[in-house]
Coordinates of N, CA and C and ligand atoms in Angstrom, one line a residue:
M1 N 57.7 4.4 -10.2 CA 56.4 3.5 -9.9 C 55.4 3.6 -8.7
A2 N 56.2 3.1 -7.8 CA 55.4 3.3 -6.1 C 55.5 4.1 -6.0
A3 N 56.1 5.2 -6.4 CA 55.7 6.7 -5.8 C 54.2 7.1 -6.6
N4 N 54.1 6.7 -7.9 CA 53.0 7.0 -8.3 C 51.8 6.4 -8.2
A5 N 52.0 5.6 -7.6 CA 51.0 4.1 -6.9 C 50.1 5.0 -6.1
S6 N 51.3 5.1 -5.0 CA 50.7 5.9 -3.9 C 49.9 7.3 -3.8
T7 N 50.8 8.3 -5.0 CA 50.0 9.3 -5.3 C 48.8 9.2 -5.9
T8 N 48.7 8.1 -6.6 CA 47.2 7.7 -6.9 C 46.1 7.2 -5.9
K9 N 46.5 6.3 -4.8 CA 46.2 6.1 -3.3 C 45.3 7.0 -3.0
I10 N 46.1 8.5 -2.7 CA 46.1 9.4 -2.0 C 44.8 10.6 -2.5
A11 N 45.1 10.1 -3.7 CA 43.9 11.2 -4.7 C 42.3 10.5 -4.4
Q12 N 42.9 9.2 -4.5 CA 41.0 7.8 -4.8 C 41.0 8.3 -3.7
R13 N 42.2 8.4 -2.5 CA 41.0 8.5 -1.3 C 40.4 10.1 -0.8
A14 N 41.3 11.2 -1.6 CA 40.7 12.2 -1.1 C 39.1 12.4 -1.7
S15 N 39.4 11.8 -3.2 CA 38.3 12.3 -4.3 C 36.9 11.3 -3.6
S16 N 37.2 9.7 -2.8 CA 36.2 9.3 -1.5 C 36.0 10.0 -0.7
T17 N 36.3 11.0 0.0 CA 36.7 11.6 1.4 C 35.4 12.7 0.6
G18 N 36.2 13.2 -0.4 CA 35.1 14.5 -1.1 C 33.7 13.8 -1.0
S19 N 33.6 13.2 -1.6 CA 32.7 12.7 -2.4 C 31.8 11.6 -1.1
F20 N 32.1 11.3 -0.3 CA 31.7 11.0 1.4 C 30.5 12.5 1.9
L21 N 32.0 13.6 1.7 CA 31.3 15.0 2.4 C 30.2 15.3 1.6
L22 N 29.9 15.1 0.3 CA 29.3 15.6 -0.7 C 27.8 15.2 -0.1
K23 N 27.9 14.2 -0.1 CA 26.7 12.8 0.0 C 25.7 13.5 1.6
W24 N 26.6 13.0 2.2 CA 26.6 14.2 3.6 C 25.6 15.4 3.7
A25 N 26.5 16.2 3.1 CA 25.7 17.2 2.9 C 24.7 17.2 1.7
T26 N 24.3 16.7 1.1 CA 23.3 16.7 0.5 C 21.9 16.0 1.1
R27 N 22.8 15.0 2.1 CA 21.4 15.0 2.6 C 21.1 15.1 4.0
A28 N 22.2 15.9 4.4 CA 21.5 16.9 5.4 C 21.1 18.2 4.7
A29 N 21.1 18.7 3.5 CA 20.5 19.8 3.0 C 18.9 19.2 3.0
I30 N 19.0 18.2 2.3 CA 17.7 17.9 2.4 C 17.1 17.6 3.3
A31 N 17.8 16.8 4.9 CA 16.4 16.6 5.8 C 16.2 18.4 6.4
F32 N 17.0 19.3 6.3 CA 16.8 20.3 6.9 C 15.6 21.2 5.8
V33 N 15.3 21.0 4.7 CA 14.2 21.5 3.8 C 13.3 20.8 4.0
L34 N 12.9 19.6 4.6 CA 12.2 18.6 4.4 C 11.8 19.3 6.1
Y35 N 12.2 19.2 7.2 CA 12.1 19.9 8.1 C 11.3 21.2 8.2
L36 N 12.3 22.2 7.6 CA 11.5 23.6 7.3 C 10.1 23.5 6.7
T37 N 10.2 22.2 5.1 CA 8.8 22.2 5.1 C 7.4 21.8 6.4
C38 N 7.9 20.7 6.8 CA 7.2 20.4 7.7 C 7.0 21.2 9.1
S39 N 7.9 22.3 9.6 CA 7.2 22.8 10.4 C 6.4 23.9 9.6
F40 N 6.5 24.5 8.7 CA 5.8 25.3 8.0 C 4.4 24.7 8.1
I41 N 4.4 23.5 7.5 CA 2.9 22.9 6.9 C 2.1 22.5 8.4
D42 N 2.5 22.0 9.2 CA 2.4 22.2 10.8 C 1.9 23.5 11.4
D43 N 3.2 24.8 11.0 CA 2.3 26.1 11.5 C 0.9 26.7 11.0
I44 N 0.8 25.7 9.4 CA 0.1 26.5 9.1 C -1.5 25.9 9.2
K45 N -1.9 24.6 9.6 CA -2.7 23.5 9.8 C -4.0 24.4 9.9
D46 N -3.7 25.1 11.3 CA -5.4 25.6 12.0 C -6.0 26.6 11.3
R47 N -5.9 26.8 9.8 CA -6.4 27.8 8.7 C -6.7 26.5 8.5
W48 N -6.9 24.9 8.5 CA -8.3 24.1 8.1 C -9.4 24.1 8.9
Y49 N -8.9 24.1 10.6 CA -10.1 24.1 11.4 C -11.3 24.3 11.1
V50 N -11.9 23.4 11.6 CA -13.9 24.0 11.4 C -14.4 24.3 12.7
F51 N -14.0 22.8 13.4 CA -14.5 23.2 14.1 C -13.6 24.0 15.6
T52 N -14.4 24.1 16.7 CA -13.3 24.8 17.8 C -13.7 23.5 19.4
P53 N -13.1 23.1 19.8 CA -13.2 23.0 21.0 C -13.7 23.1 21.8
E54 N -14.0 24.8 22.1 CA -14.9 25.1 23.1 C -16.6 25.0 22.6
S55 N -16.6 25.0 21.5 CA -18.4 25.0 20.8 C -18.5 23.6 21.3
L56 N -17.4 22.8 20.7 CA -17.8 20.8 20.9 C -18.2 21.2 22.2
H57 N -17.4 21.5 23.4 CA -17.7 21.2 24.5 C -19.3 22.2 24.9
Q58 N -19.6 22.9 24.7 CA -20.7 23.2 24.6 C -21.7 22.8 24.4
L59 N -21.8 21.9 22.9 CA -23.0 21.4 22.5 C -22.5 20.3 23.0
A60 N -21.4 19.5 23.8 CA -21.4 18.2 24.0 C -22.5 18.6 25.8
Q61 N -22.5 19.6 26.3 CA -23.0 19.7 27.6 C -24.4 19.6 27.3
A62 N -24.6 20.4 26.2 CA -26.1 20.9 26.1 C -27.1 19.9 25.6
A63 N -25.8 18.5 25.2 CA -26.6 16.9 24.8 C -27.0 16.6 26.3
V64 N -26.0 16.7 26.5 CA -25.8 16.1 28.1 C -27.1 16.8 29.0
R65 N -27.5 17.6 28.9 CA -28.8 18.5 29.8 C -30.2 18.1 29.4
A66 N -29.8 17.7 27.6 CA -31.4 17.7 27.3 C -31.7 16.4 27.7
H67 N -30.7 15.4 27.2 CA -31.3 13.9 27.8 C -30.3 13.3 28.4
P68 N -30.4 13.7 29.7 CA -29.3 13.1 30.8 C -29.2 11.0 30.6
G69 N -27.7 10.7 30.9 CA -28.0 9.4 30.7 C -28.4 9.0 29.2
D70 N -28.8 9.2 28.5 CA -29.6 8.8 27.4 C -28.4 8.8 26.3
I71 N -28.0 7.9 26.0 CA -26.9 8.0 24.6 C -27.7 7.9 22.8
N72 N -28.5 7.3 23.4 CA -29.8 6.9 21.9 C -30.3 8.3 22.2
A73 N -30.6 9.0 22.6 CA -31.6 10.6 22.3 C -30.1 11.5 22.0
M74 N -29.3 11.8 22.3 CA -28.1 12.6 22.8 C -27.4 12.1 21.1
I75 N -27.3 11.6 20.2 CA -26.3 11.3 19.1 C -27.4 12.0 18.2
P76 N -28.6 11.7 17.6 CA -29.3 12.6 17.1 C -29.6 13.9 17.6
Y77 N -29.5 14.2 18.6 CA -29.1 15.5 19.0 C -28.2 16.5 18.5
I78 N -26.5 15.8 18.6 CA -25.5 16.5 18.5 C -25.7 16.7 17.0
V79 N -26.4 15.6 16.3 CA -26.1 15.4 14.6 C -26.6 16.4 13.7
S80 N -27.6 16.8 14.7 CA -29.0 17.7 14.4 C -28.5 19.2 14.2
N81 N -28.0 19.2 15.6 CA -27.2 20.7 15.4 C -26.1 21.1 14.5
L82 N -25.0 19.8 14.4 CA -23.9 20.1 14.1 C -24.5 20.5 12.1
T83 N -25.5 19.7 12.0 CA -26.0 20.3 10.4 C -27.0 21.5 10.4
A84 N -27.3 21.9 11.8 CA -28.0 23.0 11.4 C -26.7 24.3 11.5
E85 N -25.8 24.1 12.6 CA -24.6 24.7 12.3 C -23.7 25.0 11.5
Y86 N -23.1 24.1 10.2 CA -22.7 24.3 9.5 C -22.9 23.5 8.0
S87 N -22.7 24.8 7.2 CA -23.0 24.8 5.9 C -22.3 23.0 5.4
P88 N -23.2 22.8 4.5 CA -22.7 21.6 4.0 C -21.4 21.8 2.9
S89 N -21.3 23.1 2.2 CA -20.2 24.0 2.0 C -19.0 24.2 2.5
V90 N -19.3 23.9 3.9 CA -18.1 23.5 5.0 C -17.1 22.9 5.3
I91 N -18.3 21.7 5.3 CA -17.7 20.6 6.0 C -18.6 19.7 5.5
A92 N -18.2 18.3 5.4 CA -18.5 17.4 5.2 C -19.1 16.4 7.1
L93 N -20.5 15.6 6.6 CA -20.6 15.5 8.2 C -21.5 14.0 7.6
N94 N -20.9 12.9 8.1 CA -21.6 11.6 8.4 C -22.8 11.4 8.8
L95 N -23.9 11.5 8.4 CA -25.6 11.9 8.9 C -25.9 10.3 9.2
N96 N -25.3 9.5 8.8 CA -25.9 7.7 9.0 C -25.2 7.6 10.7
S97 N -25.7 7.7 11.6 CA -25.6 7.3 12.5 C -26.4 5.7 13.3
S98 N -26.4 5.1 11.4 CA -26.2 3.6 11.8 C -24.7 3.1 11.5
E99 N -24.2 3.9 11.2 CA -22.8 3.4 10.5 C -21.3 3.4 11.6
W100 N -21.7 2.2 12.5 CA -20.9 1.9 13.4 C -19.9 1.1 13.6
V101 N -18.6 0.9 13.6 CA -17.7 0.1 13.4 C -17.1 0.1 14.8
L102 N -16.2 -1.7 15.2 CA -15.3 -1.5 16.5 C -14.3 -0.9 16.1
S103 N -13.4 -0.4 17.4 CA -12.4 -0.3 17.4 C -11.4 -0.9 18.2
N104 N -10.2 -1.0 17.9 CA -9.6 -1.5 19.0 C -8.1 -1.1 19.0
A105 N -7.6 -0.5 19.8 CA -6.6 0.5 19.5 C -5.7 0.8 21.4
G106 N -4.5 0.2 21.4 CA -3.6 0.9 22.4 C -4.1 -0.5 23.4
G107 N -4.8 -1.2 23.2 CA -5.6 -2.2 24.1 C -7.0 -2.3 24.6
A108 N -7.6 -1.1 24.4 CA -9.2 -0.7 24.7 C -9.6 -0.8 23.9
M109 N -11.0 -1.5 23.6 CA -11.9 -1.3 22.9 C -13.3 -1.1 22.7
G110 N -13.8 -0.5 21.8 CA -15.0 -0.2 21.6 C -16.1 0.2 20.5
G111 N -17.4 1.0 20.9 CA -17.3 1.5 19.1 C -17.3 3.2 18.5
M112 N -17.1 3.0 17.4 CA -17.4 4.2 17.3 C -18.4 4.9 15.6
Y113 N -19.3 5.9 16.0 CA -19.5 6.5 14.7 C -18.6 7.7 14.1
I114 N -18.1 7.8 13.2 CA -17.5 8.7 12.6 C -18.4 9.8 11.8
I115 N -18.4 10.8 12.9 CA -19.5 12.1 12.4 C -18.5 12.8 11.2
H116 N -17.2 12.7 11.6 CA -16.5 14.0 10.4 C -15.1 13.5 10.5
A117 N -14.8 13.0 9.5 CA -13.1 12.5 9.2 C -12.6 13.8 8.3
S118 N -11.5 14.5 8.1 CA -10.4 14.9 7.4 C -9.0 14.5 7.5
I119 N -8.4 15.4 7.2 CA -7.1 15.5 7.0 C -6.4 15.9 8.5
T120 N -7.1 17.4 9.1 CA -6.8 18.0 10.5 C -7.9 17.5 11.0
E121 N -9.3 17.1 11.5 CA -10.3 16.9 12.2 C -10.6 15.4 12.0
Y122 N -10.5 15.1 13.1 CA -12.2 14.2 13.1 C -13.0 14.1 14.2
L123 N -14.4 13.7 14.1 CA -15.1 14.2 14.9 C -15.4 12.1 14.9
I124 N -16.1 12.0 16.5 CA -16.7 11.0 16.6 C -17.3 10.6 17.6
I125 N -18.2 9.5 17.6 CA -19.0 9.1 19.0 C -18.2 7.6 19.5
F126 N -17.5 7.9 20.4 CA -16.8 6.6 21.0 C -17.4 6.3 22.2
G127 N -17.3 4.8 22.3 CA -17.9 4.7 23.8 C -18.3 2.7 23.4
T128 N -18.3 2.0 24.8 CA -18.8 1.3 24.9 C -19.3 0.8 26.1
P129 N -20.6 -0.4 26.0 CA -21.6 -0.3 27.0 C -21.0 -1.3 28.2
L130 N -19.4 -2.0 28.0 CA -18.9 -3.0 28.8 C -17.8 -2.3 29.6
G131 N -17.4 -0.9 29.2 CA -16.2 -0.1 29.8 C -14.8 -1.3 29.4
T132 N -13.8 -0.3 29.5 CA -13.0 -0.8 28.7 C -11.7 -0.1 29.5
E133 N -10.4 -0.4 28.6 CA -9.1 0.4 29.5 C -7.9 0.1 28.8
G134 N -7.4 0.9 28.6 CA -5.4 1.3 27.7 C -5.1 2.3 27.8
H135 N -4.1 2.3 26.7 CA -2.9 3.3 26.3 C -3.8 4.4 25.2
T136 N -3.2 5.2 25.6 CA -3.9 6.7 24.9 C -3.5 6.7 23.2
G137 N -2.4 6.2 23.5 CA -1.3 6.2 22.0 C -0.5 7.9 22.1
V138 N 0.4 7.8 21.1 CA 1.1 8.9 20.9 C 0.5 9.5 20.2
H139 N 0.0 10.8 20.1 CA -0.3 11.2 18.7 C 0.1 12.8 18.5
P140 N 0.2 13.4 17.0 CA 0.4 14.2 16.4 C -0.4 15.0 16.4
A141 N -1.6 15.1 17.2 CA -2.9 15.5 17.5 C -3.4 16.3 18.8
D142 N -4.0 17.3 19.0 CA -4.5 17.3 20.3 C -6.1 16.4 20.2
D143 N -6.2 16.2 21.2 CA -7.6 15.6 21.8 C -8.4 15.7 23.1
Y144 N -9.7 15.7 22.2 CA -10.2 16.6 23.4 C -11.6 15.2 23.6
F145 N -12.1 14.6 24.8 CA -12.7 14.1 25.1 C -13.6 14.3 25.7
N146 N -15.1 14.5 25.3 CA -16.4 15.0 26.0 C -17.1 14.0 26.6
I147 N -17.1 13.6 27.8 CA -18.3 12.8 28.2 C -19.8 12.8 28.2
L148 N -20.4 11.8 27.7 CA -21.4 11.8 27.2 C -22.2 11.5 28.8
V149 N -22.1 9.9 28.3 CA -22.8 9.2 29.8 C -21.5 8.5 30.5
G150 N -21.9 7.8 31.3 CA -20.6 7.3 32.1 C -19.7 8.1 32.5
E151 N -18.5 7.4 32.7 CA -16.8 7.5 33.7 C -16.2 7.1 33.4
Q152 N -15.0 8.4 32.7 CA -13.5 8.3 32.4 C -12.7 8.8 33.6
W153 N -11.5 7.2 34.3 CA -10.4 7.4 34.5 C -9.2 8.1 33.9
A154 N -8.5 8.7 34.1 CA -6.6 8.6 33.5 C -6.2 8.8 34.7
F155 N -4.9 8.3 34.4 CA -3.5 8.0 34.8 C -2.8 8.4 34.2
E156 N -1.8 9.6 34.6 CA -0.6 10.2 34.0 C 0.8 10.7 35.3
P157 N 1.4 9.6 34.8 CA 2.5 9.7 36.5 C 3.0 10.4 35.6
P158 N 4.0 11.5 36.7 CA 4.3 11.2 37.9 C 2.9 11.6 39.3
K159 N 1.9 12.3 38.6 CA 1.2 12.2 39.4 C 0.1 11.0 39.8
L160 N 0.1 10.8 40.7 CA -0.4 9.2 41.6 C -1.6 9.0 42.0
E161 N -2.9 10.1 41.8 CA -4.3 10.3 42.0 C -5.0 10.4 40.8
R162 N -5.9 9.4 40.5 CA -6.7 9.5 39.3 C -7.4 10.9 38.6
E163 N -7.1 10.8 37.1 CA -8.4 12.2 37.0 C -9.6 11.4 36.7
V164 N -10.6 12.6 37.5 CA -11.7 11.4 37.3 C -12.6 12.8 36.0
Y165 N -13.3 12.2 35.2 CA -14.6 13.0 33.9 C -15.5 12.5 33.9
R166 N -16.7 13.2 34.1 CA -18.0 13.0 34.3 C -18.7 13.3 33.2
P167 N -20.0 13.1 32.6 CA -20.4 13.8 31.6 C -20.9 15.6 31.8
G168 N -20.2 15.6 30.7 CA -20.4 17.2 30.8 C -18.9 17.9 30.6
D169 N -17.7 16.8 31.4 CA -16.2 17.4 31.1 C -15.5 17.0 29.8
V170 N -14.8 17.5 29.9 CA -14.0 17.3 28.7 C -12.2 17.0 29.1
H171 N -12.2 15.6 28.9 CA -10.6 15.4 29.4 C -9.9 15.5 28.2
F172 N -8.8 16.5 27.9 CA -8.0 16.9 26.7 C -6.6 16.2 27.1
T173 N -6.1 15.8 26.2 CA -5.2 15.1 25.7 C -4.0 16.2 24.7
P174 N -3.1 16.9 25.5 CA -2.3 17.6 24.3 C -1.5 16.4 23.4
R175 N -1.1 17.0 22.3 CA -0.1 16.1 21.6 C 1.2 16.0 22.0
G176 N 1.2 14.4 22.1 CA 2.4 14.3 22.5 C 2.5 13.3 24.0
R177 N 1.6 14.4 24.4 CA 1.2 13.4 25.9 C 0.7 12.3 25.6
V178 N 0.8 10.8 26.8 CA 0.4 9.9 26.9 C -0.1 9.6 28.7
K179 N -1.2 9.2 28.5 CA -2.0 8.5 29.7 C -2.3 7.0 29.4
Q180 N -2.7 6.5 30.8 CA -3.6 5.1 30.9 C -5.0 5.8 30.9
Y181 N -6.1 5.0 30.5 CA -7.2 5.8 31.1 C -8.2 4.2 30.8
K182 N -9.4 4.6 31.5 CA -10.2 3.7 31.9 C -11.6 4.2 31.3
M183 N -12.4 3.5 30.5 CA -13.6 4.0 30.6 C -14.5 3.2 31.4
H184 N -15.6 3.4 32.0 CA -16.5 2.5 33.1 C -17.4 2.2 32.4
E185 N -18.3 1.1 32.7 CA -19.3 0.7 32.3 C -20.5 1.5 31.7
G186 N -20.7 1.4 30.3 CA -21.8 2.7 30.0 C -21.3 4.0 29.3
C187 N -20.0 4.0 29.3 CA -19.0 5.3 28.8 C -19.3 5.3 27.8
F188 N -20.0 6.7 27.2 CA -20.2 7.3 25.7 C -19.0 8.5 25.6
A189 N -18.5 9.0 24.7 CA -17.8 10.2 24.9 C -17.8 11.0 22.9
L190 N -18.4 11.9 23.3 CA -18.1 12.5 21.4 C -16.1 13.1 21.8
E191 N -15.3 12.9 20.6 CA -14.0 12.6 20.7 C -13.9 13.7 19.5
Y192 N -13.5 14.9 19.3 CA -12.6 15.8 18.8 C -11.2 15.9 18.8
A193 N -10.7 15.1 17.6 CA -9.3 15.6 17.8 C -8.5 16.5 16.1
R194 N -7.3 17.1 16.8 CA -7.2 18.3 15.6 C -5.1 18.1 15.9
G195 N -4.9 17.9 14.2 CA -3.6 17.9 13.9 C -3.7 17.2 12.9
W196 N -2.4 16.2 13.2 CA -2.1 15.5 11.7 C -3.1 14.2 11.8
I197 N -4.2 13.9 11.4 CA -5.1 13.0 11.5 C -4.4 11.8 10.7
P198 N -4.0 11.5 9.2 CA -3.3 10.5 8.5 C -2.1 10.0 10.1
L199 N -1.5 10.9 10.7 CA -0.5 9.9 11.3 C -0.9 9.8 12.7
M200 N -2.1 9.3 13.1 CA -3.2 8.8 13.9 C -3.2 7.0 13.6
L201 N -3.4 7.2 12.6 CA -3.6 5.8 11.7 C -3.4 4.9 11.7
P202 N -1.6 4.7 12.1 CA -1.1 3.3 12.4 C -1.4 2.6 13.7
F203 N -1.5 4.2 15.1 CA -2.2 3.5 16.4 C -3.7 2.7 16.3
G204 N -3.8 3.5 15.1 CA -5.6 3.1 15.3 C -5.8 1.7 14.4
F205 N -5.2 1.5 13.7 CA -5.1 0.1 13.0 C -4.4 -1.3 13.5
A206 N -2.8 -1.1 14.2 CA -2.1 -1.8 14.5 C -2.6 -3.1 15.3
D207 N -3.7 -2.9 16.2 CA -4.2 -3.9 16.7 C -4.8 -4.8 15.8
V208 N -5.2 -4.6 14.5 CA -6.2 -5.6 13.9 C -5.1 -6.2 13.1
F209 N -3.8 -5.6 12.7 CA -2.0 -6.8 12.1 C -1.9 -7.6 13.5
S210 N -2.0 -6.8 14.8 CA -1.1 -7.7 15.5 C -2.1 -8.3 16.2
S211 N -3.3 -8.7 16.4 CA -4.3 -9.1 17.5 C -5.3 -9.7 16.7
T212 N -6.4 -8.4 16.2 CA -7.6 -9.2 15.8 C -8.0 -9.4 14.7
L213 N -7.0 -9.6 13.9 CA -7.5 -9.8 12.4 C -9.1 -9.7 12.4
D214 N -9.7 -8.5 12.7 CA -10.8 -8.1 12.5 C -11.0 -7.3 11.2
W215 N -11.0 -8.3 10.0 CA -10.8 -7.3 8.8 C -11.9 -6.6 8.3
W216 N -13.1 -7.1 8.7 CA -14.3 -6.6 8.6 C -14.2 -5.3 8.9
S217 N -13.9 -4.9 10.3 CA -14.0 -3.7 10.8 C -13.1 -2.8 10.2
F218 N -12.1 -3.3 9.9 CA -10.7 -2.8 9.4 C -11.4 -1.9 8.1
Y219 N -11.8 -3.2 7.0 CA -12.5 -2.6 5.9 C -13.6 -1.6 5.9
H220 N -14.4 -1.8 7.0 CA -14.8 -0.6 7.2 C -14.3 0.7 7.4
T221 N -13.9 0.7 8.4 CA -13.0 1.7 9.2 C -12.8 2.4 8.2
V222 N -11.6 1.9 7.4 CA -10.7 2.5 6.3 C -11.7 2.9 4.8
L223 N -12.7 2.4 4.7 CA -14.2 2.6 3.4 C -14.6 4.3 4.2
I224 N -14.9 4.0 5.4 CA -15.8 5.5 5.8 C -14.6 6.6 5.8
T225 N -13.5 6.1 6.4 CA -12.6 7.3 6.4 C -12.1 7.6 5.3
A226 N -12.0 6.8 4.0 CA -11.7 7.6 2.8 C -12.7 8.3 2.6
R227 N -14.0 8.2 2.9 CA -15.1 8.1 1.3 C -15.3 9.5 2.2
E228 N -15.1 10.3 3.6 CA -15.0 11.5 3.8 C -14.2 12.2 4.1
N229 N -13.1 11.4 3.8 CA -11.8 12.5 3.5 C -12.2 13.0 1.7
I230 N -12.7 12.1 1.4 CA -12.8 13.0 -0.1 C -14.0 13.5 -0.3
R231 N -15.0 13.6 0.6 CA -16.4 14.2 0.6 C -15.4 15.7 1.0
N232 N -14.8 15.4 2.0 CA -14.6 16.8 2.5 C -13.5 17.6 1.2
L233 N -12.3 16.8 0.8 CA -11.6 17.0 -0.5 C -12.3 18.1 -0.9
L234 N -13.1 17.5 -1.5 CA -14.1 18.1 -2.8 C -14.9 19.4 -2.3
I235 N -14.8 19.8 -1.3 CA -15.5 21.2 -1.1 C -14.3 22.0 -0.4
G236 N -13.1 21.5 -0.8 CA -12.0 22.1 -0.6 C -11.5 22.2 1.2
K237 N -11.8 20.9 1.6 CA -12.3 21.2 3.5 C -10.6 19.8 3.9
I238 N -9.4 20.5 4.0 CA -8.6 19.6 4.1 C -8.1 18.7 5.6
Ligands
LIG301 C1 -26.4 24.2 18.8 O1 -25.8 24.0 20.2 C2 -25.0 25.4 20.7 C3 -24.2 24.5 22.0 O2 -25.9 24.2 22.7 C4 -25.9 26.3 20.5 O3 -25.3 27.2 21.6 C5 -26.7 26.6 18.9 O4 -27.5 27.1 19.6 C6 -27.2 25.2 18.5 N1 -27.4 25.1 17.3 C7 -28.3 25.2 16.6 C8 -28.6 25.6 15.5 O5 -29.0 24.3 17.5
LIG302 C1 -26.3 3.4 7.5 O1 -25.8 2.5 7.3 C2 -25.7 1.2 7.7 C3 -25.0 0.1 8.4 O2 -23.7 0.7 7.3 C4 -26.5 0.9 6.4 O3 -26.4 -0.6 6.4 C5 -27.3 1.7 6.0 O4 -27.6 1.3 4.8 C6 -26.6 3.1 6.2 N1 -28.2 4.0 5.2 C7 -28.0 5.1 4.2 C8 -29.2 6.0 4.0 O5 -26.5 5.3 3.6

């Protein structure tokens, strides 16, 4: 009887070890497949890119040359160039340049006009007449910050000298890299990001929940972003 009970116990232990191993083997397999899927999707994301960092940099420089120091004139210049260059069947653009929202992220605050928003790219005018400073955020996307007016500084330790960006310069932050940045009074930029844009949104919205409670700006930012994403999806632009 006693021998029998201990055999049963051993058998139970063996089978629970077996099911434990099976459970973890299954989880490892799922994680591996997920990893393969994500890295595959990551590898092919560039097939949905419409803009190029180089052409946007040229456009920003042309805007700076055409209307030095005048952000109010540069914005229509940029938007009309984009509408002439890109057919509405290739990319959806938001032409309403009165549609500004306030943005708080990484401790910095400014206004933005969303020109384009899809799953793999966004293009905005970002800036403030007051100046601001903060953390770039950790992003799964490459960021090209084309200065239109004013000046931006950046700090990336261990390099202890500041980086300085002026009108016509592009401040490039590759994905995963983090810096401290400061935009001086009256600094505006054409910001282009490419990568996995939805994964950037938590950084863009965290301050609303933890600090500003500015639901009006949150609501309009979500509304414009969703609307522009849908307009792009409808023409097959991801
Ligand atoms: C848009 O701007 C770029 C860069 O300056 C320029 O090469 C291109 O010709 C412009 N396109 C139009 C339609 O104005
Ligand atoms: C443009 O955006 C502003 C601000 O949101 C809005 O008041 C206006 O009605 C919009 N214009 C058009 C044509 O949609």
